[in-house]
Coordinates of C-alpha atoms in Angstrom, one line a residue:
M85 CA 18.5 18.9 -28.5
K86 CA 17.3 22.0 -29.5
T87 CA 18.4 25.3 -29.4
L88 CA 16.5 28.2 -29.0
K89 CA 18.5 31.0 -31.7
G90 CA 21.4 29.6 -31.3
R91 CA 21.7 29.5 -27.3
I92 CA 22.9 26.2 -25.5
P93 CA 19.8 25.5 -23.7
L94 CA 20.2 25.1 -20.1
R95 CA 20.0 21.6 -18.9
F96 CA 17.0 20.4 -16.8
S97 CA 18.6 20.5 -13.5
T98 CA 19.9 24.1 -14.1
Q99 CA 16.7 25.3 -14.8
T100 CA 15.3 23.6 -11.9
L101 CA 17.9 25.4 -9.3
L102 CA 16.7 29.0 -10.8
L103 CA 13.1 27.7 -10.4
Q104 CA 13.4 26.8 -6.9
L105 CA 15.9 30.2 -6.1
G106 CA 13.6 32.0 -7.7
V107 CA 10.6 30.9 -5.3
V108 CA 13.1 30.9 -2.3
A109 CA 13.7 34.5 -3.2
L110 CA 10.0 35.5 -3.8
V111 CA 8.8 33.6 -0.3
V112 CA 11.2 35.1 1.2
L113 CA 11.0 38.9 -0.1
L114 CA 6.4 38.4 0.1
T115 CA 7.1 37.0 3.9
S116 CA 9.5 40.3 4.7
A117 CA 7.2 42.7 3.1
V118 CA 3.9 41.5 4.8
H119 CA 6.0 41.1 8.3
A120 CA 7.1 45.2 7.8
W121 CA 3.9 45.8 6.8
L122 CA 1.8 43.8 9.9
T123 CA 4.9 46.0 12.3
Y124 CA 4.1 49.1 10.2
D125 CA 0.5 48.2 10.8
R126 CA 1.0 47.8 14.6
L127 CA 2.8 50.4 15.1
G128 CA 0.1 52.7 14.0
R129 CA -2.5 51.2 16.3
E130 CA 0.2 52.4 19.5
A131 CA 0.8 55.7 18.0
E132 CA -3.3 55.8 17.7
S133 CA -3.7 54.0 21.5
Q134 CA -1.5 55.9 23.2
A135 CA -2.3 59.3 21.3
L136 CA -6.4 58.4 22.6
T137 CA -5.1 58.0 25.7
L138 CA -2.9 61.4 26.1
A139 CA -6.1 63.2 24.5
R140 CA -8.2 61.8 27.1
T141 CA -5.6 63.4 29.9
V142 CA -6.0 66.7 28.6
A143 CA -9.3 66.8 27.8
S144 CA -10.6 65.7 31.4
D145 CA -8.0 67.6 33.1
P146 CA -10.6 70.3 34.9
S147 CA -8.4 73.7 34.1
V148 CA -8.5 72.8 30.2
R149 CA -12.0 71.9 30.8
A150 CA -12.7 75.7 32.6
E151 CA -10.6 77.4 30.2
V152 CA -12.6 76.0 26.8
T153 CA -15.9 76.5 28.6
S154 CA -15.3 80.0 29.0
I155 CA -13.3 80.8 26.2
S156 CA -16.8 79.5 24.8
A157 CA -19.4 81.9 26.2
L158 CA -17.4 84.4 24.8
S159 CA -18.5 85.6 21.8
G160 CA -15.8 86.1 19.9
T161 CA -12.0 84.5 19.8
P162 CA -9.7 85.9 21.9
P163 CA -6.4 87.5 20.0
A164 CA -3.8 85.1 19.0
A165 CA -0.8 86.8 21.4
E166 CA -3.8 86.2 23.9
L167 CA -3.7 82.6 23.9
L168 CA -0.3 81.9 23.3
A169 CA 0.0 83.1 27.1
G170 CA -3.0 81.6 28.0
P171 CA -3.3 77.7 30.2
L172 CA -4.4 76.0 27.2
M173 CA -0.9 76.8 25.4
A174 CA 0.9 75.5 29.0
A175 CA -1.7 72.6 28.9
A176 CA -0.6 71.2 25.0
E177 CA 2.9 72.4 25.0
G178 CA 3.5 70.8 28.8
A179 CA 2.0 67.2 27.4
R180 CA 3.6 67.6 24.0
A181 CA 6.8 67.6 25.6
R182 CA 6.5 65.4 28.1
T183 CA 5.4 62.9 25.3
G184 CA 7.4 63.8 22.1
A185 CA 4.1 64.0 20.0
L186 CA 4.1 65.9 16.7
F187 CA 1.4 68.1 18.3
V188 CA -1.6 68.5 20.8
V189 CA -4.5 71.3 19.5
I190 CA -7.1 72.3 21.6
T191 CA -10.5 74.1 19.8
D192 CA -13.5 75.5 20.6
E193 CA -17.0 74.3 20.2
T194 CA -16.7 75.5 16.7
G195 CA -12.8 74.4 15.4
L196 CA -10.8 77.1 16.5
R197 CA -7.7 76.3 18.1
L198 CA -7.4 77.3 21.3
A199 CA -3.8 75.6 22.0
H200 CA -1.2 74.3 19.4
P201 CA 2.5 74.5 18.4
D202 CA 2.4 76.2 15.5
A203 CA 1.6 80.4 17.5
E204 CA 0.7 81.5 13.8
R205 CA -1.9 78.6 13.1
L206 CA -3.6 79.9 17.0
G207 CA -7.5 81.1 16.2
E208 CA -7.8 79.5 12.9
R209 CA -9.8 76.6 12.2
V210 CA -8.4 72.9 12.2
S211 CA -7.1 71.7 9.1
T212 CA -9.0 67.9 9.6
D213 CA -12.8 67.9 10.1
P214 CA -13.7 68.2 13.8
S215 CA -17.0 67.3 13.7
E216 CA -17.0 63.9 14.8
A217 CA -15.4 65.0 18.1
L218 CA -17.8 67.4 18.7
A219 CA -21.0 65.5 18.0
G220 CA -19.4 64.1 21.2
K221 CA -17.1 60.6 20.1
E222 CA -14.0 59.8 20.4
V223 CA -12.2 58.9 16.9
T224 CA -8.4 57.7 15.9
T225 CA -7.4 58.6 13.3
R226 CA -4.0 58.9 10.2
N227 CA -3.9 61.9 8.0
T228 CA -2.0 64.5 7.0
G229 CA -2.4 67.5 8.5
T230 CA -0.1 71.1 8.4
L231 CA 2.8 69.9 10.8
G232 CA 3.0 66.8 8.2
P233 CA 1.3 62.9 7.8
S234 CA 0.4 61.9 11.7
A235 CA -1.4 58.9 13.6
G236 CA -3.6 60.4 16.6
A237 CA -7.2 61.5 17.6
K238 CA -10.2 63.2 18.5
V239 CA -11.7 63.8 21.8
P240 CA -14.1 65.4 23.2
V241 CA -14.3 68.0 25.7
Y242 CA -17.0 68.5 28.3
A243 CA -17.6 71.4 30.7
P244 CA -17.5 71.1 33.9
G245 CA -20.2 68.9 35.7
S246 CA -22.3 68.4 32.4
A247 CA -22.0 66.8 28.8
A248 CA -22.3 69.8 27.1
V249 CA -19.6 69.4 24.6
V250 CA -17.3 73.2 24.5
G251 CA -14.3 71.9 22.7
E252 CA -12.0 69.1 21.6
V253 CA -8.6 68.2 22.3
S254 CA -6.8 66.5 19.2
V255 CA -3.4 64.7 19.8
G256 CA -1.3 63.0 16.9
Y257 CA 2.3 61.9 16.8
S258 CA 4.4 61.6 13.6
T259 CA 4.2 58.8 11.1
E260 CA 7.7 60.2 10.7
T261 CA 8.9 58.5 14.2
I262 CA 6.4 55.5 13.5
G263 CA 8.5 54.5 10.8
Q264 CA 12.2 55.0 12.7
S265 CA 11.0 52.7 14.7
L266 CA 9.8 50.5 12.1
A267 CA 13.3 51.3 10.6
R268 CA 14.9 49.3 13.9
D269 CA 12.7 46.6 14.2
I270 CA 13.3 45.9 10.2
V271 CA 17.2 45.1 10.9
P272 CA 16.0 41.6 12.8
I273 CA 13.4 41.0 9.8
A274 CA 15.7 41.3 7.2
L275 CA 18.5 38.7 9.0
T276 CA 15.7 36.3 9.2
A277 CA 15.1 37.2 5.3
A278 CA 18.3 36.6 4.9
G279 CA 19.4 33.8 6.8
A280 CA 15.9 32.5 5.2
L281 CA 17.5 32.8 1.6
L282 CA 20.4 31.9 2.1
A283 CA 19.1 28.1 3.9
G284 CA 16.8 28.1 0.3
V285 CA 19.9 29.0 -2.1
L286 CA 21.7 25.5 -0.3
A287 CA 19.2 23.5 0.1
S288 CA 18.4 23.7 -3.8
F289 CA 22.2 23.2 -4.7
L290 CA 21.8 20.4 -3.2
L291 CA 18.9 19.2 -4.6
R292 CA 20.2 20.2 -7.3
R293 CA 22.9 17.5 -6.7
R294 CA 20.8 14.3 -5.5
L295 CA 18.5 15.3 -8.9
Q296 CA 21.7 15.0 -10.9
R297 CA 22.6 11.8 -9.0
L298 CA 19.0 10.3 -9.1
T299 CA 18.8 11.4 -13.0
L300 CA 22.5 10.0 -14.1
G301 CA 22.9 13.5 -15.1
L302 CA 20.3 12.8 -17.4
E303 CA 17.8 15.1 -19.0
P304 CA 14.0 14.5 -19.1
E305 CA 13.6 13.7 -22.8
E306 CA 16.8 11.1 -22.2
I307 CA 14.8 9.7 -19.3
S308 CA 11.6 9.8 -21.4
T309 CA 13.3 7.6 -23.7
L310 CA 15.6 5.6 -21.9
V311 CA 11.5 4.3 -20.2
H312 CA 10.2 4.3 -23.6
D313 CA 13.1 1.9 -24.8
Q314 CA 12.8 -0.6 -21.6
V315 CA 9.0 -1.0 -22.6
A316 CA 9.6 -2.0 -26.2
V317 CA 12.8 -4.2 -24.8
L318 CA 12.0 -5.9 -21.6
Q319 CA 8.0 -6.5 -22.7
G320 CA 9.1 -7.7 -26.8
V321 CA 11.7 -10.3 -25.5
D322 CA 11.0 -13.4 -25.7
D323 CA 14.4 -13.9 -22.9
G324 CA 13.7 -13.3 -19.1
V325 CA 15.1 -10.1 -17.9
I326 CA 15.6 -9.8 -13.8
G327 CA 16.8 -6.6 -12.8
V328 CA 18.8 -6.1 -8.7
S329 CA 19.4 -3.1 -8.0
A330 CA 22.5 -2.3 -5.8
D331 CA 20.3 -1.8 -2.5
G332 CA 18.7 -5.3 -3.6
R333 CA 15.7 -4.9 -4.7
I334 CA 13.8 -6.7 -8.1
S335 CA 14.1 -3.7 -10.0
V336 CA 13.1 -5.2 -13.4
F337 CA 10.9 -8.2 -13.6
N338 CA 9.2 -8.9 -17.4
A339 CA 6.6 -10.8 -18.4
A340 CA 9.1 -13.6 -20.1
A341 CA 10.4 -13.8 -16.3
Q342 CA 7.1 -14.6 -15.4
R343 CA 6.1 -17.2 -17.6
L344 CA 9.6 -19.2 -17.3
L345 CA 9.5 -19.7 -13.7
G346 CA 6.4 -19.2 -13.3
E347 CA 5.6 -16.8 -11.0
P348 CA 3.6 -13.0 -10.5
D349 CA 5.1 -9.7 -11.5
L350 CA 7.9 -9.5 -8.3
A351 CA 9.3 -5.8 -8.8
G352 CA 9.7 -4.2 -5.6
T353 CA 11.0 -7.7 -3.5
P354 CA 13.9 -8.5 -1.5
W355 CA 16.1 -10.3 -4.2
A356 CA 17.2 -12.6 -0.9
A357 CA 14.2 -13.2 0.0
A358 CA 12.0 -14.0 -3.7
A359 CA 10.5 -17.1 -4.3
V360 CA 13.2 -17.0 -7.2
P361 CA 15.8 -20.6 -7.7
G362 CA 18.5 -20.9 -5.5
Q363 CA 21.1 -21.0 -8.1
L364 CA 19.4 -17.7 -9.6
K365 CA 20.3 -16.2 -6.5
A366 CA 24.2 -17.6 -6.5
L367 CA 24.9 -15.5 -9.2
T368 CA 24.4 -11.9 -7.5
R369 CA 26.8 -12.8 -4.8
A370 CA 29.8 -11.2 -4.3
D371 CA 32.1 -14.2 -5.0
A372 CA 30.0 -15.3 -8.2
T373 CA 32.8 -15.0 -11.4
E374 CA 30.4 -12.6 -13.9
G375 CA 29.3 -13.9 -17.1
D376 CA 29.3 -17.6 -15.9
A377 CA 25.8 -20.0 -16.8
V378 CA 24.3 -21.9 -14.7
E379 CA 21.0 -24.8 -16.2
L380 CA 18.2 -25.0 -13.8
V381 CA 14.6 -26.4 -14.8
A382 CA 12.2 -24.4 -13.1
G383 CA 8.4 -24.6 -13.7
G384 CA 8.6 -27.8 -15.9
R385 CA 11.3 -26.1 -18.0
V386 CA 14.9 -26.1 -18.9
L387 CA 16.5 -22.6 -18.3
V388 CA 20.1 -21.4 -19.5
A389 CA 20.7 -17.9 -16.5
S390 CA 23.2 -15.9 -16.8
A391 CA 24.0 -12.7 -14.4
R392 CA 26.3 -9.9 -14.9
K393 CA 27.2 -6.8 -13.6
A394 CA 24.9 -3.5 -14.4
L395 CA 27.2 -0.3 -13.9
H396 CA 26.6 3.2 -15.3
G397 CA 30.4 4.7 -15.2
R398 CA 32.0 3.8 -11.5
E399 CA 28.6 3.9 -10.1
D400 CA 27.6 0.5 -8.8
L401 CA 23.7 0.2 -9.9
G402 CA 23.3 -3.7 -9.8
W403 CA 23.1 -6.3 -11.4
V404 CA 20.9 -7.2 -14.3
V405 CA 20.0 -11.9 -14.5
M406 CA 19.1 -13.9 -18.0
L407 CA 17.0 -16.1 -18.6
R408 CA 16.4 -18.3 -21.4
D409 CA 14.6 -21.0 -22.1
R410 CA 16.0 -24.3 -23.7
T411 CA 13.5 -26.7 -23.1
E412 CA 12.2 -26.5 -26.9
L413 CA 15.9 -26.4 -28.0
Q414 CA 16.4 -30.1 -25.9
Q415 CA 13.0 -31.4 -27.1
L416 CA 14.2 -30.7 -31.1
T417 CA 17.7 -31.8 -30.6
R418 CA 16.7 -35.4 -28.7
Q419 CA 14.4 -35.7 -31.8
L420 CA 16.7 -35.0 -34.3
D421 CA 19.2 -37.7 -32.4
A422 CA 16.4 -39.8 -32.9
V423 CA 16.2 -39.3 -36.5
G424 CA 19.8 -39.1 -36.7
T425 CA 20.4 -42.7 -35.8
M426 CA 17.5 -44.3 -37.6
S427 CA 18.8 -42.7 -40.6
A428 CA 22.4 -44.4 -40.1
A429 CA 20.3 -47.9 -39.1
L430 CA 18.6 -47.5 -42.0
R431 CA 21.7 -47.0 -43.8
A432 CA 23.1 -49.8 -42.6
Q433 CA 20.0 -52.0 -43.7
R434 CA 20.0 -50.6 -46.5
H435 CA 23.5 -52.0 -46.9
E436 CA 22.7 -55.2 -45.1
F437 CA 19.5 -55.3 -48.3
A438 CA 22.4 -54.6 -51.1
N439 CA 24.5 -57.8 -49.8
Q440 CA 21.3 -59.5 -49.8
L441 CA 20.3 -59.0 -52.9
H442 CA 24.2 -59.5 -54.2
T443 CA 23.7 -63.0 -52.7
I444 CA 20.9 -63.9 -54.8
A445 CA 21.7 -62.6 -57.7
G446 CA 25.0 -64.9 -57.1
F447 CA 22.7 -68.2 -56.8
M448 CA 20.8 -67.3 -59.9
S449 CA 24.1 -66.6 -61.8
I450 CA 25.7 -70.0 -60.9
G451 CA 22.0 -71.8 -61.3
Q452 CA 21.3 -71.8 -58.2
H453 CA 17.9 -71.7 -58.6
Q454 CA 16.6 -73.7 -55.4
Q455 CA 19.1 -72.2 -53.0
A456 CA 17.8 -68.9 -53.9
R457 CA 14.9 -69.7 -54.1
D458 CA 15.0 -71.3 -50.1
Y459 CA 17.1 -68.3 -49.1
L460 CA 14.4 -65.9 -50.1
A461 CA 12.2 -67.9 -48.4
R462 CA 14.2 -67.8 -45.4
L463 CA 14.6 -63.6 -45.2
A464 CA 10.1 -63.4 -46.3
A465 CA 10.3 -65.5 -43.0
T466 CA 12.5 -63.2 -40.5
G467 CA 11.6 -60.5 -43.3
P468 CA 14.6 -58.8 -45.1
L469 CA 15.0 -55.3 -42.4
K470 CA 16.0 -56.2 -39.3
F471 CA 14.2 -53.8 -36.1
P472 CA 16.4 -53.0 -33.7
V473 CA 14.0 -53.9 -30.5
D474 CA 12.1 -57.1 -31.0
Q475 CA 8.5 -57.5 -30.3
A476 CA 8.1 -53.9 -31.7
E477 CA 4.6 -54.7 -33.5
L478 CA 3.3 -54.8 -29.6
L479 CA 3.1 -50.7 -29.9
Q480 CA 0.3 -50.0 -31.9
D481 CA 1.7 -46.2 -32.4
P482 CA 4.6 -45.8 -35.0
Y483 CA 5.9 -42.5 -33.0
L484 CA 7.2 -45.1 -30.2
Q485 CA 8.5 -47.9 -32.8
A486 CA 10.1 -45.5 -34.1
F487 CA 11.9 -43.8 -31.3
L488 CA 12.6 -46.8 -29.3
G489 CA 14.0 -48.3 -32.4
A490 CA 16.2 -45.4 -32.3
K491 CA 17.4 -45.8 -29.4
G492 CA 17.9 -49.9 -30.3
V493 CA 20.1 -48.7 -32.4
E494 CA 21.6 -45.6 -30.2
A495 CA 22.2 -48.5 -27.5
D496 CA 23.6 -51.9 -29.4
E497 CA 26.2 -49.6 -31.2
R498 CA 27.5 -48.8 -26.8
G499 CA 27.3 -52.8 -26.6
V500 CA 23.7 -52.2 -24.7
S501 CA 20.7 -55.0 -25.8
L502 CA 17.3 -52.6 -26.0
R503 CA 14.2 -55.1 -25.3
L504 CA 11.1 -55.0 -24.7
G505 CA 9.6 -56.0 -21.7
P506 CA 6.7 -59.2 -21.3
E507 CA 4.1 -56.6 -20.1
T508 CA 4.6 -54.7 -22.8
L509 CA 0.7 -53.2 -24.9
V510 CA 0.2 -50.2 -26.4
R511 CA -3.2 -50.5 -28.8
G512 CA -3.8 -46.4 -28.6
H513 CA -1.6 -43.2 -30.3
V514 CA 0.5 -41.2 -28.7
T515 CA -1.0 -37.5 -28.1
E516 CA 1.6 -35.8 -26.6
P517 CA 4.6 -37.0 -28.2
Q518 CA 7.6 -34.6 -27.0
E519 CA 6.4 -34.8 -23.2
V520 CA 6.4 -38.5 -24.1
T521 CA 9.9 -38.8 -25.8
T522 CA 11.6 -36.1 -22.9
V523 CA 10.4 -38.7 -19.7
L524 CA 11.2 -41.8 -22.2
G525 CA 14.1 -40.8 -23.3
N526 CA 15.7 -39.6 -20.8
L527 CA 14.9 -43.2 -18.5
I528 CA 16.2 -44.7 -21.9
D529 CA 19.3 -43.0 -21.3
N530 CA 20.0 -43.0 -18.0
A531 CA 20.0 -46.5 -17.5
V532 CA 21.9 -47.0 -20.7
N533 CA 24.5 -45.4 -19.0
A534 CA 23.8 -47.3 -15.2
A535 CA 24.4 -50.2 -17.9
V536 CA 27.6 -49.5 -19.3
A537 CA 28.9 -48.1 -16.5
G538 CA 27.8 -51.7 -14.4
S539 CA 29.7 -54.5 -14.0
A540 CA 27.7 -57.2 -15.0
P541 CA 28.7 -59.1 -18.3
E542 CA 25.9 -58.3 -20.3
R543 CA 24.6 -55.4 -20.9
W544 CA 20.0 -54.4 -21.4
V545 CA 17.8 -52.0 -20.6
E546 CA 13.9 -53.6 -20.5
V547 CA 11.8 -51.1 -21.4
E548 CA 8.1 -51.8 -20.3
V549 CA 5.2 -49.6 -22.1
L550 CA 1.3 -49.6 -21.3
D551 CA -1.4 -47.3 -22.0
E552 CA -4.6 -47.4 -19.3
P553 CA -8.0 -46.5 -21.4
G554 CA -9.0 -42.6 -20.5
E555 CA -12.4 -41.8 -18.7
G556 CA -14.2 -41.3 -22.0
G557 CA -12.9 -44.8 -24.2
G558 CA -12.8 -45.2 -27.5
A559 CA -11.2 -42.8 -29.3
T560 CA -12.5 -39.5 -27.8
G561 CA -10.5 -40.9 -24.2
R562 CA -7.2 -39.9 -22.9
G563 CA -4.9 -42.7 -21.9
T564 CA -2.8 -42.7 -18.9
L565 CA 0.5 -44.1 -20.5
H566 CA 2.7 -46.5 -18.0
I567 CA 6.5 -46.6 -18.7
V568 CA 8.8 -48.9 -16.4
V569 CA 12.6 -49.2 -17.3
G570 CA 15.0 -51.4 -15.7
D571 CA 18.5 -51.9 -16.8
S572 CA 22.0 -54.2 -16.0
G573 CA 23.5 -51.6 -14.1
D574 CA 25.0 -51.8 -11.0
G575 CA 21.9 -49.3 -9.0
I576 CA 21.6 -46.6 -6.9
A577 CA 24.1 -46.2 -4.3
L578 CA 22.0 -45.8 -0.8
G579 CA 23.1 -44.7 2.4
P580 CA 21.7 -45.4 5.8
D581 CA 18.2 -43.6 4.0
A582 CA 17.4 -44.9 0.9
A583 CA 14.0 -43.1 1.1
T584 CA 16.3 -40.1 1.2
D585 CA 18.9 -41.5 -1.9
T586 CA 16.7 -43.1 -4.1
E587 CA 15.3 -38.4 -3.6
A588 CA 18.2 -37.4 -4.4
V589 CA 18.6 -38.5 -8.2
F590 CA 15.5 -36.6 -9.0
A591 CA 17.9 -33.3 -8.1
E592 CA 19.1 -30.8 -10.2
G593 CA 22.5 -31.6 -11.4
F594 CA 22.9 -34.7 -9.9
T595 CA 24.3 -36.7 -12.2
T596 CA 26.5 -40.1 -12.1
S597 CA 27.9 -39.7 -15.6
E598 CA 31.4 -38.3 -16.4
P599 CA 31.5 -34.7 -17.1
T600 CA 30.8 -34.2 -20.9
A601 CA 33.1 -31.9 -23.2
R602 CA 30.1 -30.1 -24.6
A603 CA 29.0 -26.7 -22.8
G604 CA 25.7 -26.0 -22.1
A605 CA 25.0 -30.4 -21.8
G606 CA 22.2 -30.0 -19.6
Q607 CA 23.2 -33.2 -17.1
G608 CA 21.7 -33.5 -14.1
L609 CA 18.5 -31.9 -15.3
G610 CA 16.9 -35.4 -17.3
L611 CA 15.0 -36.7 -14.2
A612 CA 14.1 -33.5 -13.0
L613 CA 12.6 -32.0 -16.3
S614 CA 11.4 -35.6 -16.4
R615 CA 9.3 -35.6 -13.2
Q616 CA 8.4 -31.8 -13.2
L617 CA 6.6 -31.8 -17.0
A618 CA 5.2 -35.9 -15.5
R619 CA 3.6 -34.6 -12.0
R620 CA 2.3 -31.1 -14.4
R621 CA 0.3 -33.7 -16.6
G622 CA -0.9 -34.5 -12.6
G623 CA 1.9 -38.1 -12.9
D624 CA 5.1 -39.3 -11.3
V625 CA 8.3 -40.1 -11.9
R626 CA 10.0 -42.2 -9.5
V627 CA 12.4 -45.2 -8.1
L628 CA 10.3 -48.7 -8.4
D629 CA 13.6 -50.2 -7.3
P630 CA 16.9 -49.0 -6.3
G631 CA 18.9 -52.2 -7.8
S632 CA 21.8 -53.9 -6.1
P633 CA 24.9 -54.2 -7.3
G634 CA 26.1 -56.2 -9.6
G635 CA 23.0 -56.4 -11.4
P636 CA 20.2 -56.0 -11.9
G637 CA 19.9 -52.2 -11.6
A638 CA 17.5 -49.0 -10.7
V639 CA 14.4 -49.5 -12.0
F640 CA 12.4 -46.8 -13.2
V641 CA 8.8 -45.9 -13.3
A642 CA 6.4 -42.9 -14.7
T643 CA 2.6 -42.9 -15.3
L644 CA 2.0 -39.8 -17.4
P645 CA -2.0 -39.0 -17.6
G646 CA -3.6 -37.6 -20.7
T647 CA -0.5 -38.4 -23.1
T648 CA -2.7 -41.2 -25.2
S649 CA -6.4 -42.0 -27.3
G650 CA -8.1 -44.3 -29.3
G651 CA -6.9 -47.7 -29.9
D652 CA -8.4 -50.6 -29.1
Q653 CA -8.5 -50.0 -25.2
T654 CA -10.5 -53.1 -23.6
G655 CA -7.4 -55.3 -23.8
S656 CA -4.8 -52.1 -22.7
L657 CA -3.7 -54.0 -19.3
R658 CA -4.1 -57.5 -20.8
R659 CA -1.5 -59.1 -23.3
D660 CA -4.1 -61.1 -25.7
N661 CA -3.4 -65.0 -25.8
D662 CA -1.8 -64.4 -29.5
V663 CA 0.7 -61.8 -29.2

């Protein structure tokens, strides 16, 4: 993280805390200031109202009205000593003393003071403008006079029995008194502000702790970097990644997981209710062993899944489930096994061919030319190399010939004879070799295993392959490949519900083979994968006959639409007489 002029930068959480404290303090101060101003203004208006009431009372006093009228009628103003001892001074000071006002001033029609708290000011003109009151208006004021700042009111004095204005009464209350009242009222305001500030500080600290817990102590730059890395990693890998948070919800469901499982983005969905295979949920159970891998079939693919706990320090963040696609690997492995088997068969036949050449050379060296010719004739009639599957010429597709030949050699090594059934006839060409290999290879492998484990003295596997023309016909139409595989094994052991038992063989993990020593061999997935591949094309794989103990064994039939094309399809549903 960059520093500024050698200073250590504050952490984001600390910056957030200080900013929150500043905001809280500013809000509290502004609120307190506004509240104090409103209180001060309210007290001022109350003082003005009280002054107006007192001024009206004094101005309406009959004796005051009569005395002001008599003085206003004089040609001059009486001396200050006479005014000081007069009834107006007594009335004004009495009212001021009773109410605690700063001043009660009475003037004549020209604004000269007839009563004033300061005797030296008697006979002088008032310091504030009396024109509005002398014009017959009642006014409230806030100004500064000879006695200091005040909030007051001015009221006209009328002559007895007349509407003529003969003077005015001015009453004021000191704003210092208002300040004292405000000081008394400000104590609860200050306590409230202090409480609000304390609550804001506490809330800021709690928010800081929660922010640190939610961000795992990371800074915003670190979080941004993590987000970019997460997007780059999760969307850039071919492996499926599913993140399950500690509260049991899916937090990550990347594009590869959506593709492998054939589901939309399930982020935010409860893990227990998510539409994913149960084997994945079992990996995240409390009693599950971390790191265990399971194989499952989903969306027509063979997947390897594993789960690991996600920890940050001591904090449990949930689970991470990894999905790896092994479909192509299994298909390539099966093809490589077939190539390897054919290579072994060709090496054996090359050795046989070499022996035959040595035999011919021996005949020629001893002069048995006729025997050599007869031996060559027999080889020409039967073929110098014996194909491992009889009547392979019924398969016009070289891919099927090679694949079944490899399977024949492999079965022969285990003491099982692989043969083609009498109804076999394929005149088209296979267009989807990987899917045909997967389905046909799984059925043959299972049949060979059943034949080896069976109790029949003669071990065999019979395969019938028949292609059916598609709607387009000719070389462009896509046809359907029908596969029937039977064996000499003891069949499928049936319980009380035969239909349920025959369907159980297509469940993931079902196998009758001995456990293999090779990890991740994928036992119990072949039939499930074959059925999913067939059904995805609109076909199916099912049990035609469950077989019986002692043989013959089970018969499986597979239908693969759209996997062949070309060839003379007119006779693909029957065998020609010359075959």
